[in-house]
PDB file of C-alpha atoms in Angstrom:
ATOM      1  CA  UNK A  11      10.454  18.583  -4.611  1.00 59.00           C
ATOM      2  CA  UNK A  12      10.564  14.994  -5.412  1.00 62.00           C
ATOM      3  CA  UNK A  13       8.035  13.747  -8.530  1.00 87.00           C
ATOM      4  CA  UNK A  14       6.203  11.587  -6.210  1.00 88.00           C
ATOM      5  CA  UNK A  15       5.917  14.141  -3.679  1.00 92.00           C
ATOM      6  CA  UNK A  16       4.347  16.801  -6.322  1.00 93.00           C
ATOM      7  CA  UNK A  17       1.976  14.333  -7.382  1.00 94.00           C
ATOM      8  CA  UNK A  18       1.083  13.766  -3.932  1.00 94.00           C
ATOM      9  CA  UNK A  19       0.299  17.381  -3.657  1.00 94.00           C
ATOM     10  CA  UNK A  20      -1.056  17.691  -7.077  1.00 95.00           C
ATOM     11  CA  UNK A  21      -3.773  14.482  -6.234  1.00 95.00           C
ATOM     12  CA  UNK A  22      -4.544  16.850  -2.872  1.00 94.00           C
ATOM     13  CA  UNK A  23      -5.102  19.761  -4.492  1.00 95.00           C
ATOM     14  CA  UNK A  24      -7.517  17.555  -7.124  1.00 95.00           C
ATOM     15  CA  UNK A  25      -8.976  15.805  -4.736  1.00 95.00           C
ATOM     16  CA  UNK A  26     -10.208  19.048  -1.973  1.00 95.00           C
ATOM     17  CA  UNK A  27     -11.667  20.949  -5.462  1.00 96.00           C
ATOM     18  CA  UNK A  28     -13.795  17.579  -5.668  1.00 95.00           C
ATOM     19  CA  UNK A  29     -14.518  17.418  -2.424  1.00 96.00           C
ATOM     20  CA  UNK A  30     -13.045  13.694  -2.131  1.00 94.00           C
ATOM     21  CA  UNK A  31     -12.903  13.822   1.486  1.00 95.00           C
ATOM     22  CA  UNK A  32     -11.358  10.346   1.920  1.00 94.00           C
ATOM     23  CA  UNK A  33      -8.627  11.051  -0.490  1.00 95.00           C
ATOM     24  CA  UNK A  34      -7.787  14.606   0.712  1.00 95.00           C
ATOM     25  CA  UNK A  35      -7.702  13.568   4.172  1.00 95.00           C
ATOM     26  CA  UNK A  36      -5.802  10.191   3.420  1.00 95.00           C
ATOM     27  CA  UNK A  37      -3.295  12.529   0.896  1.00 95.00           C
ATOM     28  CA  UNK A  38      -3.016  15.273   3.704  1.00 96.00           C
ATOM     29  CA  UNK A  39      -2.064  12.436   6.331  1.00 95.00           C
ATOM     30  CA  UNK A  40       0.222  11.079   3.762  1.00 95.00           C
ATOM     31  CA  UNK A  41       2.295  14.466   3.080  1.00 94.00           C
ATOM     32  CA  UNK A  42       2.514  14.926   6.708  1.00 95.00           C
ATOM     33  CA  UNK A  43       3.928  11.388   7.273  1.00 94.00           C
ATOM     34  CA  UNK A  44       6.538  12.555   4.383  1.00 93.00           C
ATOM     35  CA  UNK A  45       6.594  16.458   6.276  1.00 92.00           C
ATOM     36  CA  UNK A  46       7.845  14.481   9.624  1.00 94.00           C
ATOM     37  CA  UNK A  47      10.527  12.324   8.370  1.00 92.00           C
ATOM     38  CA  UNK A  48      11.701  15.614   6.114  1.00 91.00           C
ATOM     39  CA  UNK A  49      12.582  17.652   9.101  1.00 91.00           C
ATOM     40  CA  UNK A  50      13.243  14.658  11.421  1.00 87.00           C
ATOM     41  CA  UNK A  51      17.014  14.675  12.692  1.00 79.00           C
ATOM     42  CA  UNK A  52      19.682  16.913  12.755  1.00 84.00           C
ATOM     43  CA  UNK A  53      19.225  18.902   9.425  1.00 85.00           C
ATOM     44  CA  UNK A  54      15.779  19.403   7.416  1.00 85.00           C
ATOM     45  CA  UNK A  55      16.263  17.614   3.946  1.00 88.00           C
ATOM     46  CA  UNK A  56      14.374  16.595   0.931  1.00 89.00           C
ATOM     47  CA  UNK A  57      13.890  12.864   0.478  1.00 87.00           C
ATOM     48  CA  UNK A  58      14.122  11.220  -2.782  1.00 87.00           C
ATOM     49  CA  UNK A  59      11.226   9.129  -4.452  1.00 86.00           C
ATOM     50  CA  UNK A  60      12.379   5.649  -3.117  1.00 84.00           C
ATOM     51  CA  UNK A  61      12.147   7.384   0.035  1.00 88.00           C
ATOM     52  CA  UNK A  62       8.902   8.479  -0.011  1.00 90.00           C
ATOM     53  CA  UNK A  63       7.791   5.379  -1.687  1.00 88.00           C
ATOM     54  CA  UNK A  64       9.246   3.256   1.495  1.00 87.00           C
ATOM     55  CA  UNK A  65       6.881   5.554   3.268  1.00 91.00           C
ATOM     56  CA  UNK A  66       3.713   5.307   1.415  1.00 91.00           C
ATOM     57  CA  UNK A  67       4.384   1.430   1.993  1.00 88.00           C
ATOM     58  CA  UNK A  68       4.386   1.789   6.029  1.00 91.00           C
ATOM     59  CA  UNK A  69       1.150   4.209   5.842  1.00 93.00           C
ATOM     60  CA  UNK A  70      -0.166   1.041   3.410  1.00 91.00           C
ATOM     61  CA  UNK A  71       0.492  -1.319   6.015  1.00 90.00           C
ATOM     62  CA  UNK A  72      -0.742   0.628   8.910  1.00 94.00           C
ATOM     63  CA  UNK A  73      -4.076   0.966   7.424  1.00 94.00           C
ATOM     64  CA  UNK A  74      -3.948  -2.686   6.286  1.00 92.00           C
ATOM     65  CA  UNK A  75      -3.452  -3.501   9.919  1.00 93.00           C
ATOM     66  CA  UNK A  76      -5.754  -1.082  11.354  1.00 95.00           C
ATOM     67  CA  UNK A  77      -8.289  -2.972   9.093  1.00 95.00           C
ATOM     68  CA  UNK A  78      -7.511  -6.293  10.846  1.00 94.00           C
ATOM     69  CA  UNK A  79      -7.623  -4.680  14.346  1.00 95.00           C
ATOM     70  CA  UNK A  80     -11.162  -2.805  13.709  1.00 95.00           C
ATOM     71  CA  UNK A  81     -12.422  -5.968  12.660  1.00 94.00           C
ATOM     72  CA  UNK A  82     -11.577  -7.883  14.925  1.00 93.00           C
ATOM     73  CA  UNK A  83     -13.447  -5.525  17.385  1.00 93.00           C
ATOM     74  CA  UNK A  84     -16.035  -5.897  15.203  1.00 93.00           C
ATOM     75  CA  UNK A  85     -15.584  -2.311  14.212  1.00 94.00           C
ATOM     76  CA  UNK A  86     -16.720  -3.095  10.119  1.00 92.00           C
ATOM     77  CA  UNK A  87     -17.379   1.043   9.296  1.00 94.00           C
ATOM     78  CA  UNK A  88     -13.881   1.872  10.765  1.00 93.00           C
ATOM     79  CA  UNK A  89     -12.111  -1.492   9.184  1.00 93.00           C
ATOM     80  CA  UNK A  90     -13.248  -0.569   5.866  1.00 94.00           C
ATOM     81  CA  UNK A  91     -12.351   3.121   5.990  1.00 95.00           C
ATOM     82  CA  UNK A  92      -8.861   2.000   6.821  1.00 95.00           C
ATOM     83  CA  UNK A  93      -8.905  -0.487   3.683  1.00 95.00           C
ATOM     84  CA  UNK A  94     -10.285   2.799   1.465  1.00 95.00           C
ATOM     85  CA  UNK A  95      -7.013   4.438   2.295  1.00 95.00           C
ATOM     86  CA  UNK A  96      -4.748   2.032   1.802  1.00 93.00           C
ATOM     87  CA  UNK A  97      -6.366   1.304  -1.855  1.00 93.00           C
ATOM     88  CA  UNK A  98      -5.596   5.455  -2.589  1.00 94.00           C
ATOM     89  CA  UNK A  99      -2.483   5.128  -0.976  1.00 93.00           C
ATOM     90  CA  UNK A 100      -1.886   1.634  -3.483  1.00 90.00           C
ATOM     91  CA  UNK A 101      -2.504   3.592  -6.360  1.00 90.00           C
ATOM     92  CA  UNK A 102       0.720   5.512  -5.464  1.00 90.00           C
ATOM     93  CA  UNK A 103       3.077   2.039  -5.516  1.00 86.00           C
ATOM     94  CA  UNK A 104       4.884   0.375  -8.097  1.00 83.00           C
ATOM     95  CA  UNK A 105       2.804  -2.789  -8.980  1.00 82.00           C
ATOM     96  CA  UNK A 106       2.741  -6.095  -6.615  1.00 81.00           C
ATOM     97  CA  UNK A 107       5.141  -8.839  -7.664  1.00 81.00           C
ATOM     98  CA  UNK A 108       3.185 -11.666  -7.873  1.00 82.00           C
ATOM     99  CA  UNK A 109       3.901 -15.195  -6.296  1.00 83.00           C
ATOM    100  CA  UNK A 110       5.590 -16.243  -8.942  1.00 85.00           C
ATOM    101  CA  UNK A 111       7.945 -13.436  -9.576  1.00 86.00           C
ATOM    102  CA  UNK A 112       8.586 -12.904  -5.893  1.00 85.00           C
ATOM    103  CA  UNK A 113       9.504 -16.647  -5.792  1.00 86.00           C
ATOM    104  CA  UNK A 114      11.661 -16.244  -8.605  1.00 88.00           C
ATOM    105  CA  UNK A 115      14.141 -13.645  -7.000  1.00 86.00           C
ATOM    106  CA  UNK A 116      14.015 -15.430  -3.526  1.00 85.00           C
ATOM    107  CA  UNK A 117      15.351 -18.365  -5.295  1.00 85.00           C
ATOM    108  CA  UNK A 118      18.550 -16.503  -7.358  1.00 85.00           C
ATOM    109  CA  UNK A 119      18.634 -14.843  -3.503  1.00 84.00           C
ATOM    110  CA  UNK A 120      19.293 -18.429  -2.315  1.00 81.00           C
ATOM    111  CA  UNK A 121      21.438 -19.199  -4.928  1.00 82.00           C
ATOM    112  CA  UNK A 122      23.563 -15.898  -5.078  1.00 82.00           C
ATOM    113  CA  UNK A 123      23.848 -15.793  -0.999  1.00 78.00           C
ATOM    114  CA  UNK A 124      25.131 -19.720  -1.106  1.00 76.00           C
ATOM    115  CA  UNK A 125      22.529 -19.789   2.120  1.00 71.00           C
ATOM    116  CA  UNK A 126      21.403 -23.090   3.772  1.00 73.00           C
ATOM    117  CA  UNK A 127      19.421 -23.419   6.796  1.00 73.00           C
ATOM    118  CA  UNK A 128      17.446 -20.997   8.315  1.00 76.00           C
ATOM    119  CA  UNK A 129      21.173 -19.672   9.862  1.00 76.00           C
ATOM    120  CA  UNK A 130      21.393 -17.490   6.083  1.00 76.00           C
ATOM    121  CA  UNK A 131      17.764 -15.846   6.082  1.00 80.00           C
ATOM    122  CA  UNK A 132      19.116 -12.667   6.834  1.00 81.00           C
ATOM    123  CA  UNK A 133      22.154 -12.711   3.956  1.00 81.00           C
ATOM    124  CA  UNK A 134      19.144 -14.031   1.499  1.00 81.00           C
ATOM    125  CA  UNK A 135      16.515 -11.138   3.036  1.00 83.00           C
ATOM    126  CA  UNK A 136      20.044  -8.563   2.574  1.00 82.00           C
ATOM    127  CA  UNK A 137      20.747  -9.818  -1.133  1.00 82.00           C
ATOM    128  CA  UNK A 138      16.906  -9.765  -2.356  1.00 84.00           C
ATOM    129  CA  UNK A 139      15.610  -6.706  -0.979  1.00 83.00           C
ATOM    130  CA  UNK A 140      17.034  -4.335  -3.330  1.00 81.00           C
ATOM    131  CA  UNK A 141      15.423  -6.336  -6.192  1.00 82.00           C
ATOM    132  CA  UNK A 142      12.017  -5.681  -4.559  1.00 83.00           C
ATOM    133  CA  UNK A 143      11.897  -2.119  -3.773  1.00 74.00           C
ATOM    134  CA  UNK A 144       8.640  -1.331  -2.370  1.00 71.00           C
ATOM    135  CA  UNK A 145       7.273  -4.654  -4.690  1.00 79.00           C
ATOM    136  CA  UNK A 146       6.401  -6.316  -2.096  1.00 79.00           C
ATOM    137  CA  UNK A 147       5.698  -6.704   1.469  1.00 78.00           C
ATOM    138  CA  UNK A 148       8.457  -7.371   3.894  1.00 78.00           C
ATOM    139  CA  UNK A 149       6.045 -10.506   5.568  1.00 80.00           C
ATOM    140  CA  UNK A 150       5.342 -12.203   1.982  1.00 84.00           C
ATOM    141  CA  UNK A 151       9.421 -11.844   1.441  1.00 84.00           C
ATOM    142  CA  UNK A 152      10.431 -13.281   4.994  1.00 84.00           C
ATOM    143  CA  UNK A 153       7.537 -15.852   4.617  1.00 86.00           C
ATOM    144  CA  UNK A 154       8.819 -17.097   0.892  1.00 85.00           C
ATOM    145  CA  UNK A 155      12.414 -16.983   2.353  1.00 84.00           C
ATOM    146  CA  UNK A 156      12.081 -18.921   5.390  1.00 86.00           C
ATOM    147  CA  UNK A 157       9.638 -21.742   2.939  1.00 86.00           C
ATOM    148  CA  UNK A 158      12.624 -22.292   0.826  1.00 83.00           C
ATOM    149  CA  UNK A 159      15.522 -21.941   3.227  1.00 79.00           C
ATOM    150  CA  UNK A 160      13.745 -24.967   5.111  1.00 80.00           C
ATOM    151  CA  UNK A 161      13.002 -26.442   1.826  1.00 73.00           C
ATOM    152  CA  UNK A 162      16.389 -26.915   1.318  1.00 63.00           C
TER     153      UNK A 162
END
C-alpha cells in the first residue's frame, strides 16, 4: 500500500474512534474514489502516491465546485459541507504555489518551450506541468499561461 494511501486509512480509522463524522465519511468517499480507479481496467493494480495525490486533487475540486453550484441555488448548509471536505481533503496536498511562484515556472515554461502566441499554450501547459504536480490547479495554470502567452 502506498504511504498516502495508509495514511488515508490510518486518518479513517482516527477519525470513526472520534466520531468525526465529516472526516470519516469524506476519508471513506476518498478511499473509494482511490478503490475504483485501483481495480478500473484490465488488471487490478496498486497506484503510486502521485497517483493518488492527482486524485485527492479531482475529489478537491469536485467539492470546490459543488460549493459554487449549492450556492448558487442558494443551498448555504450543503455549499459549506462541500467546502468542509475539500479543507480535510487539502490537508492531504502538497502546499499551494503561490502567485508568484506559479508565475515564476510559467515564465521559464515560456522561455524553455520558445512559445509565442496563444498557438504554443499547449507545449508551455506540456513543459510546466510536471513542475507543478498537484501544486496547483489546472485553471490558475491555463489562466497564468494564456495572460503571458498574450502578453507577449
Amino acid at each position: 500500500m502506498t504511504t498516502l494511501k495508509a495514511t488515508l486509512h490510518d486518518d479513517l480509522t482516527t477519525a470513526i474512534k472520534a466520531r468525526d463524522q465529516l472526516r470519516s465519511a469524506t476519508l471513506r468517499l476518498t478511499l473509494s474514489a482511490i478503490g475504483y480507479e485501483e481495480t478500473a481496467g484490465d488488471a487490478a493494480r496498486e497506484l503510486s502516491d502521485d497517483e493518488v495525490l492527482k486524485i485527492i486533487t479531482r475529489e478537491v475540486k469536485k467539492r470546490r465546485d459543488a460549493a459554487e453550484a449549492f450556492e448558487k441555488a442558494g443551498r448555504a448548509d450543503s455549499a459549506d459541507r462541500e467546502r468542509a471536505e475539500a479543507e480535510v481533503l487539502t490537508a492531504y496536498l502538497p502546499a499551494q504555489l503561490s502567485d508568484d511562484e506559479l508565475r515564476t515556472l510559467v515564465t521559464e515554461a515560456v522561455t524553455e518551450s520558445g512559445a509565442s502566441g496563444m498557438a504554443g499554450m499547449g507545449a508551455v501547459m506540456k513543459a510546466v506541468q510536471p513542475k507543478i504536480a498537484g501544486r496547483a490547479e489546472g485553471s490558475r495554470v491555463a489562466a497564468e499561461v494564456k495572460r503571458q502567452l498574450s502578453a507577449g
